[in-house]
Short mmCIF file of C-alpha atoms (C1' of nucleotides) in Angstrom, two decimals:
data_model
loop_
_atom_site.label_atom_id
_atom_site.label_comp_id
_atom_site.label_asym_id
_atom_site.label_seq_id
_atom_site.Cartn_x
_atom_site.Cartn_y
_atom_site.Cartn_z
CA MET F 1 -32.69 -34.22 -55.62
CA PRO F 2 -29.18 -32.96 -55.44
CA GLU F 3 -27.10 -33.71 -58.44
CA LEU F 4 -23.77 -32.39 -59.56
CA PRO F 5 -25.00 -28.99 -60.15
CA GLU F 6 -26.78 -28.62 -56.74
CA VAL F 7 -23.69 -30.23 -55.03
CA GLU F 8 -21.38 -27.78 -56.84
CA VAL F 9 -23.64 -24.83 -55.93
CA THR F 10 -23.50 -26.07 -52.39
CA ARG F 11 -19.73 -26.34 -52.56
CA ARG F 12 -19.18 -22.83 -53.89
CA ARG F 13 -21.62 -21.18 -51.42
CA LEU F 14 -20.56 -23.29 -48.29
CA GLU F 15 -16.86 -22.89 -48.71
CA PRO F 16 -16.82 -19.20 -47.60
CA LEU F 17 -19.19 -19.99 -44.79
CA LEU F 18 -16.93 -22.62 -43.31
CA ILE F 19 -13.32 -21.83 -44.16
CA ARG F 20 -10.86 -21.36 -41.49
CA ARG F 21 -13.48 -21.20 -38.74
CA GLN F 22 -12.60 -23.25 -35.86
CA ILE F 23 -15.20 -25.72 -34.70
CA ALA F 24 -16.34 -25.23 -31.17
CA SER F 25 -18.94 -27.78 -30.88
CA LEU F 26 -20.87 -30.46 -32.82
CA ARG F 27 -24.46 -31.45 -31.86
CA THR F 28 -25.97 -34.39 -33.67
CA THR F 29 -29.10 -36.61 -33.82
CA GLY F 30 -28.63 -40.19 -32.75
CA ASP F 31 -26.54 -42.78 -34.51
CA SER F 32 -28.27 -44.17 -37.72
CA TYR F 33 -26.89 -45.33 -41.04
CA PHE F 34 -26.67 -41.70 -42.04
CA PHE F 35 -23.54 -41.61 -39.91
CA LEU F 36 -20.93 -43.86 -41.56
CA THR F 37 -18.70 -42.39 -38.70
CA LYS F 38 -20.48 -42.67 -35.46
CA PRO F 39 -21.61 -39.30 -34.02
CA ALA F 40 -19.21 -39.56 -31.02
CA THR F 41 -16.12 -40.37 -33.19
CA LEU F 42 -17.22 -37.58 -35.65
CA ARG F 43 -17.34 -35.07 -32.64
CA ARG F 44 -13.88 -36.23 -31.33
CA GLY F 45 -12.40 -35.79 -34.85
CA LEU F 46 -13.86 -32.38 -35.52
CA LEU F 47 -13.69 -30.53 -32.13
CA GLY F 48 -11.03 -27.81 -32.40
CA ARG F 49 -10.33 -28.37 -36.12
CA SER F 50 -10.97 -26.02 -38.93
CA ILE F 51 -11.94 -26.64 -42.53
CA VAL F 52 -9.26 -25.41 -44.95
CA GLY F 53 -10.85 -26.43 -48.37
CA LEU F 54 -14.02 -27.97 -49.90
CA SER F 55 -13.89 -30.03 -52.86
CA ARG F 56 -16.39 -32.04 -54.94
CA ARG F 57 -16.25 -35.37 -56.70
CA GLY F 58 -19.38 -36.39 -58.61
CA LYS F 59 -22.11 -35.85 -55.86
CA TYR F 60 -19.62 -36.04 -52.93
CA LEU F 61 -18.32 -33.25 -51.16
CA LEU F 62 -14.83 -33.51 -49.41
CA ALA F 63 -14.16 -31.02 -46.57
CA GLU F 64 -10.35 -31.04 -45.85
CA LEU F 65 -9.36 -30.28 -42.28
CA ASP F 66 -6.25 -28.65 -40.87
CA ASP F 67 -5.02 -31.88 -39.53
CA GLY F 68 -5.18 -33.68 -42.81
CA LYS F 69 -8.42 -35.58 -42.10
CA ARG F 70 -11.26 -35.30 -44.64
CA LEU F 71 -14.99 -35.10 -44.10
CA MET F 72 -16.95 -36.89 -46.74
CA LEU F 73 -20.46 -35.74 -47.17
CA HIS F 74 -23.28 -36.86 -49.61
CA LEU F 75 -26.70 -35.20 -49.79
CA GLY F 76 -28.65 -38.32 -50.78
CA MET F 77 -32.04 -37.32 -51.95
CA THR F 78 -33.02 -34.67 -49.38
CA GLY F 79 -29.86 -33.41 -47.96
CA GLN F 80 -29.39 -29.85 -47.21
CA LEU F 81 -26.17 -27.90 -46.16
CA PHE F 82 -26.80 -24.40 -45.04
CA SER F 83 -25.94 -21.58 -42.77
CA GLN F 84 -27.90 -20.40 -39.64
CA SER F 85 -28.20 -17.08 -41.53
CA ALA F 86 -30.10 -18.62 -44.30
CA THR F 87 -33.71 -17.54 -44.43
CA SER F 88 -35.96 -19.64 -46.75
CA VAL F 89 -39.45 -20.53 -46.31
CA ARG F 90 -38.56 -24.06 -47.67
CA LEU F 91 -36.80 -24.73 -44.29
CA LEU F 92 -40.10 -24.34 -42.44
CA SER F 93 -42.45 -26.95 -41.74
CA ALA F 94 -46.01 -26.66 -43.23
CA SER F 95 -47.29 -25.68 -39.88
CA GLN F 96 -44.52 -23.19 -39.25
CA ARG F 97 -45.30 -21.77 -42.76
CA SER F 98 -49.00 -21.36 -42.15
CA SER F 99 -48.60 -19.51 -38.96
CA LEU F 100 -45.90 -17.17 -40.28
CA ARG F 101 -46.74 -13.59 -40.25
CA PRO F 102 -45.38 -11.62 -43.11
CA GLU F 103 -43.49 -9.16 -40.91
CA GLU F 104 -41.93 -12.15 -38.93
CA GLN F 105 -38.33 -12.89 -39.43
CA LEU F 106 -37.77 -16.26 -41.05
CA ARG F 107 -35.64 -18.31 -38.79
CA PHE F 108 -34.73 -21.93 -38.92
CA GLU F 109 -34.54 -23.98 -35.72
CA PRO F 110 -32.91 -27.32 -35.78
CA ASP F 111 -35.38 -30.11 -35.90
CA LYS F 112 -35.32 -33.83 -35.73
CA HIS F 113 -33.95 -33.94 -39.27
CA THR F 114 -31.12 -31.70 -38.60
CA HIS F 115 -28.33 -34.38 -38.09
CA ILE F 116 -25.46 -32.01 -37.67
CA CYS F 117 -25.06 -28.57 -36.17
CA LEU F 118 -21.85 -27.12 -36.26
CA SER F 119 -20.91 -24.07 -34.13
CA PHE F 120 -17.74 -22.10 -34.18
CA GLU F 121 -15.27 -20.35 -31.92
CA ASP F 122 -15.85 -17.02 -33.55
CA GLY F 123 -19.59 -17.20 -32.37
CA GLY F 124 -20.77 -16.58 -35.95
CA PRO F 125 -23.62 -18.44 -37.71
CA GLU F 126 -23.88 -22.17 -37.30
CA VAL F 127 -23.71 -24.52 -40.23
CA TYR F 128 -26.34 -27.42 -40.39
CA PHE F 129 -26.63 -30.64 -42.25
CA ARG F 130 -30.30 -31.63 -42.50
CA ASP F 131 -31.72 -34.46 -44.31
CA VAL F 132 -35.36 -35.62 -43.99
CA ARG F 133 -34.97 -39.08 -45.50
CA LYS F 134 -31.45 -39.92 -44.23
CA PHE F 135 -30.17 -41.08 -47.67
CA GLY F 136 -27.31 -38.73 -47.15
CA LYS F 137 -24.02 -39.85 -45.65
CA VAL F 138 -21.34 -38.48 -43.70
CA ARG F 139 -17.85 -40.01 -43.01
CA LEU F 140 -14.57 -38.84 -41.45
CA LEU F 141 -11.57 -40.04 -43.29
CA ARG F 142 -8.17 -40.32 -41.71
CA ARG F 143 -5.14 -38.76 -43.42
CA GLY F 144 -4.59 -40.43 -46.74
CA GLN F 145 -7.69 -42.79 -46.16
CA SER F 146 -10.26 -43.27 -48.92
CA ASP F 147 -13.64 -44.67 -49.19
CA PRO F 148 -14.82 -47.40 -51.55
CA ARG F 149 -17.56 -45.15 -52.77
CA LEU F 150 -15.03 -42.65 -53.87
CA ASP F 151 -12.80 -45.13 -55.39
CA ARG F 152 -15.62 -46.49 -57.60
CA LEU F 153 -16.55 -43.21 -59.10
CA GLY F 154 -15.93 -42.65 -62.73
CA LEU F 155 -14.80 -39.49 -64.28
CA ASP F 156 -16.58 -36.40 -63.13
CA ALA F 157 -19.37 -35.54 -65.58
CA LEU F 158 -17.86 -32.00 -66.20
CA GLU F 159 -14.53 -33.37 -67.12
CA ALA F 160 -15.06 -36.73 -68.75
CA PRO F 161 -14.29 -36.70 -72.42
CA ALA F 162 -16.88 -38.02 -74.76
CA GLU F 163 -14.57 -41.00 -75.72
CA ALA F 164 -14.70 -42.15 -72.17
CA LEU F 165 -18.44 -42.58 -72.20
CA PHE F 166 -18.14 -44.15 -75.73
CA GLN F 167 -15.69 -46.76 -74.56
CA ARG F 168 -17.94 -47.50 -71.50
CA THR F 169 -21.06 -48.02 -73.77
CA ARG F 170 -19.38 -50.77 -75.85
CA LYS F 171 -20.84 -54.15 -75.26
CA ARG F 172 -23.40 -52.87 -72.78
CA LYS F 173 -26.94 -53.87 -73.59
CA ALA F 174 -28.55 -51.74 -70.72
CA ALA F 175 -30.23 -48.59 -71.53
CA ILE F 176 -28.26 -45.47 -72.02
CA LYS F 177 -30.14 -43.75 -69.32
CA ASN F 178 -29.05 -46.33 -66.83
CA LEU F 179 -25.46 -45.96 -67.78
CA LEU F 180 -25.68 -42.16 -67.21
CA LEU F 181 -27.05 -42.79 -63.71
CA ASP F 182 -24.29 -45.28 -62.91
CA GLN F 183 -21.71 -43.19 -60.96
CA SER F 184 -18.86 -45.53 -61.87
CA VAL F 185 -19.35 -44.62 -65.49
CA ILE F 186 -19.74 -40.96 -65.28
CA ALA F 187 -19.92 -39.24 -61.85
CA GLY F 188 -22.52 -36.72 -60.87
CA VAL F 189 -25.38 -37.34 -63.06
CA GLY F 190 -28.84 -37.98 -61.58
CA ASN F 191 -32.34 -38.50 -63.03
CA ILE F 192 -32.95 -34.73 -63.88
CA TYR F 193 -30.00 -34.03 -65.76
CA ALA F 194 -29.83 -37.39 -67.51
CA ASP F 195 -33.15 -36.86 -68.87
CA GLU F 196 -32.46 -33.13 -69.93
CA ALA F 197 -29.21 -34.21 -71.67
CA LEU F 198 -30.69 -37.18 -73.52
CA PHE F 199 -33.49 -34.80 -74.80
CA LEU F 200 -30.95 -32.14 -75.99
CA ALA F 201 -28.88 -34.86 -77.62
CA GLY F 202 -31.99 -36.34 -79.29
CA VAL F 203 -31.39 -39.72 -77.79
CA ARG F 204 -34.15 -41.88 -76.29
CA PRO F 205 -33.39 -42.87 -72.87
CA THR F 206 -34.26 -46.47 -73.42
CA ARG F 207 -31.70 -46.84 -76.40
CA HIS F 208 -29.21 -49.71 -75.89
CA ALA F 209 -26.03 -48.16 -74.84
CA SER F 210 -24.01 -50.24 -77.34
CA ARG F 211 -26.05 -48.99 -80.16
CA LEU F 212 -24.87 -45.44 -79.50
CA THR F 213 -22.45 -44.19 -82.24
CA ARG F 214 -19.29 -42.22 -81.41
CA ASN F 215 -21.11 -39.05 -82.76
CA SER F 216 -24.26 -39.73 -80.37
CA CYS F 217 -21.84 -40.14 -77.57
CA GLU F 218 -20.18 -36.78 -78.40
CA ALA F 219 -23.45 -35.01 -78.71
CA LEU F 220 -24.64 -36.60 -75.42
CA MET F 221 -21.63 -35.49 -73.47
CA ALA F 222 -21.77 -31.96 -75.03
CA SER F 223 -25.50 -31.70 -73.98
CA LEU F 224 -24.77 -33.11 -70.64
CA ARG F 225 -21.91 -30.58 -70.02
CA SER F 226 -23.96 -27.61 -71.24
CA VAL F 227 -27.07 -28.59 -69.15
CA LEU F 228 -24.81 -29.00 -66.02
CA LEU F 229 -23.09 -25.71 -66.43
CA ARG F 230 -26.26 -23.86 -67.15
CA SER F 231 -27.89 -25.28 -63.99
CA ILE F 232 -24.79 -24.33 -61.86
CA GLU F 233 -25.16 -20.73 -63.34
CA THR F 234 -28.81 -20.63 -62.24
CA GLY F 235 -28.22 -21.84 -58.91
CA GLY F 236 -29.22 -25.52 -59.43
CA SER F 237 -32.77 -27.10 -59.40
CA SER F 238 -35.16 -26.44 -56.44
CA ILE F 239 -37.65 -28.98 -57.56
CA SER F 240 -38.16 -30.61 -54.22
CA ASP F 241 -35.86 -29.96 -51.31
CA PHE F 242 -32.77 -28.28 -52.60
CA ILE F 243 -31.69 -24.89 -51.26
CA ALA F 244 -28.23 -23.47 -51.29
CA PRO F 245 -26.26 -22.79 -48.18
CA ASP F 246 -27.23 -19.09 -48.26
CA GLY F 247 -30.91 -20.23 -48.42
CA ALA F 248 -31.45 -19.22 -51.99
CA ASP F 249 -33.53 -21.41 -54.19
CA GLY F 250 -32.22 -22.38 -57.57
CA ASP F 251 -33.85 -21.42 -60.88
CA TYR F 252 -32.94 -24.16 -63.13
CA GLN F 253 -36.34 -26.10 -62.68
CA ASP F 254 -37.80 -23.07 -64.83
CA GLU F 255 -35.66 -24.05 -67.76
CA ARG F 256 -36.47 -27.83 -67.97
CA TRP F 257 -37.34 -29.34 -71.27
CA VAL F 258 -38.68 -32.78 -70.22
CA TYR F 259 -38.13 -33.66 -66.63
CA ALA F 260 -41.46 -33.96 -64.63
CA ARG F 261 -43.23 -32.58 -67.74
CA ALA F 262 -45.16 -35.74 -68.72
CA GLY F 263 -48.27 -34.95 -70.82
CA LYS F 264 -47.19 -31.41 -71.36
CA PRO F 265 -46.07 -30.27 -74.90
CA CYS F 266 -42.54 -30.66 -75.91
CA LEU F 267 -41.07 -27.11 -75.90
CA ARG F 268 -39.63 -27.74 -79.44
CA CYS F 269 -42.23 -29.76 -81.21
CA LYS F 270 -45.42 -29.71 -79.05
CA THR F 271 -45.76 -33.46 -78.92
CA PRO F 272 -46.87 -34.50 -75.44
CA ILE F 273 -43.91 -35.56 -73.33
CA ARG F 274 -44.02 -39.25 -72.45
CA ARG F 275 -43.10 -40.83 -69.23
CA THR F 276 -41.62 -44.35 -68.70
CA THR F 277 -39.98 -46.35 -66.13
CA LEU F 278 -36.30 -47.64 -66.47
CA SER F 279 -35.02 -49.79 -63.50
CA GLN F 280 -37.45 -48.32 -61.08
CA ARG F 281 -36.74 -44.82 -61.95
CA THR F 282 -38.90 -42.52 -64.05
CA SER F 283 -37.82 -41.22 -67.39
CA HIS F 284 -39.06 -38.38 -69.44
CA PHE F 285 -38.69 -37.89 -73.12
CA CYS F 286 -40.26 -36.51 -76.36
CA PRO F 287 -41.15 -39.45 -78.66
CA ARG F 288 -40.59 -37.24 -81.59
CA CYS F 289 -37.53 -35.35 -80.81
CA GLN F 290 -35.86 -38.39 -79.26
CA ARG F 291 -35.43 -41.42 -81.51
"C1'" DA H 1 -19.10 -58.88 -65.60
"C1'" DT H 2 -23.53 -57.18 -65.98
"C1'" DC H 3 -28.11 -56.49 -65.11
"C1'" DT H 4 -32.42 -56.16 -62.24
"C1'" DG H 5 -35.05 -55.91 -58.24
"C1'" DT H 6 -35.29 -54.68 -53.16
"C1'" DC H 7 -34.38 -51.85 -49.46
"C1'" DC H 8 -33.44 -47.85 -46.54
"C1'" DC H 9 -36.56 -43.23 -45.14
"C1'" DT H 10 -40.31 -39.62 -44.84
"C1'" DG H 11 -43.47 -36.20 -46.19
"C1'" DG H 12 -46.73 -34.87 -49.45
"C1'" DA H 13 -50.45 -36.07 -52.75
"C1'" DC H 14 -54.38 -38.39 -53.40
"C1'" DG H 15 -58.70 -41.11 -52.82
"C1'" DC H 16 -62.40 -42.36 -49.93
"C1'" DT E 1 -60.79 -34.22 -40.65
"C1'" DG E 2 -58.50 -38.38 -41.00
"C1'" DC E 3 -56.69 -42.44 -42.55
"C1'" DG E 4 -54.49 -45.65 -45.75
"C1'" DT E 5 -51.90 -46.03 -49.98
"C1'" DC E 6 -48.64 -44.85 -53.13
"C1'" DC E 7 -44.80 -42.20 -54.90
"C1'" DA E 8 -40.25 -39.64 -55.14
"C1'" DG E 9 -35.31 -41.54 -55.78
"C1'" DG E 10 -29.27 -42.16 -54.64
"C1'" DG E 11 -26.84 -45.80 -53.86
"C1'" DA E 12 -25.78 -50.34 -51.45
"C1'" DC E 13 -26.56 -54.92 -51.87
"C1'" DA E 14 -28.20 -59.56 -53.21
"C1'" DG E 15 -29.26 -62.68 -56.42
"C1'" DA E 16 -29.99 -63.99 -61.46
#
DNA sequence: ATCTGTCCCTGGACGC
DNA sequence: TGCGTCCAGGGACAGA
């Protein structure tokens, strides 16, 4: 489940694999709602172009092309952007894994979930966008064109001042966890890091947003920031599908305090971690540390 | 304006 | 072994 840290790790490691390489061909799967821009249009727009910069806004990646167009990418739940040179058993299906001999070179072959294959004039490694559940998105933006999804985004979670969160929580009856997940409030936070930050700030996910004090908002934003930065440092969380563009797994999952630890003892006070559902999304918290 | 529920999708886990 | 059922969740959308 790629959130800000996974997207940022992807950005950092993908940029050098993409930059200033002229696109020679683009193979795609058939049209689906994954493609906000139809595959044929995408192909026309990308052929012969090269990417000159890769930036991130919330969970979106924006690749700037040498003709001023921009490619907007979202990893959704199971999206993976990686190089052909990436070797990771995570990229293999279960059957491929079981038949793999130890001495065999791990090698990914584009499959039905590999929606975009980019090859380059330099003949070097291809770059793939794979997404099993197709919750990801790709759209080609004309020069100067934006997308409502981007326009709606709030301040990036790494840059938003606590005061911004505090103001947005006023008069909001919804649970604070729901506000954290709302990309128009703070951009980039998903289920894992919302739970982690709430734990570190000692705030229960179900707490009404309007009941948070300015101090709580400051503690929450500070926790969020430290959790996100730490995760980027450790290469993100490889809990389900995430791999970095170079094939590396992230290590942040080993540092989790509460996420997906229901029933296990709180690492601070030993109280069993509880799990609850908020707006169809699971939340994990320590009933003792988080009031 | 705000909030909640439904839907998109697929693979893996689980029970029988 | 195999089948059915449930679950994971980011975000768009509809309706309350």
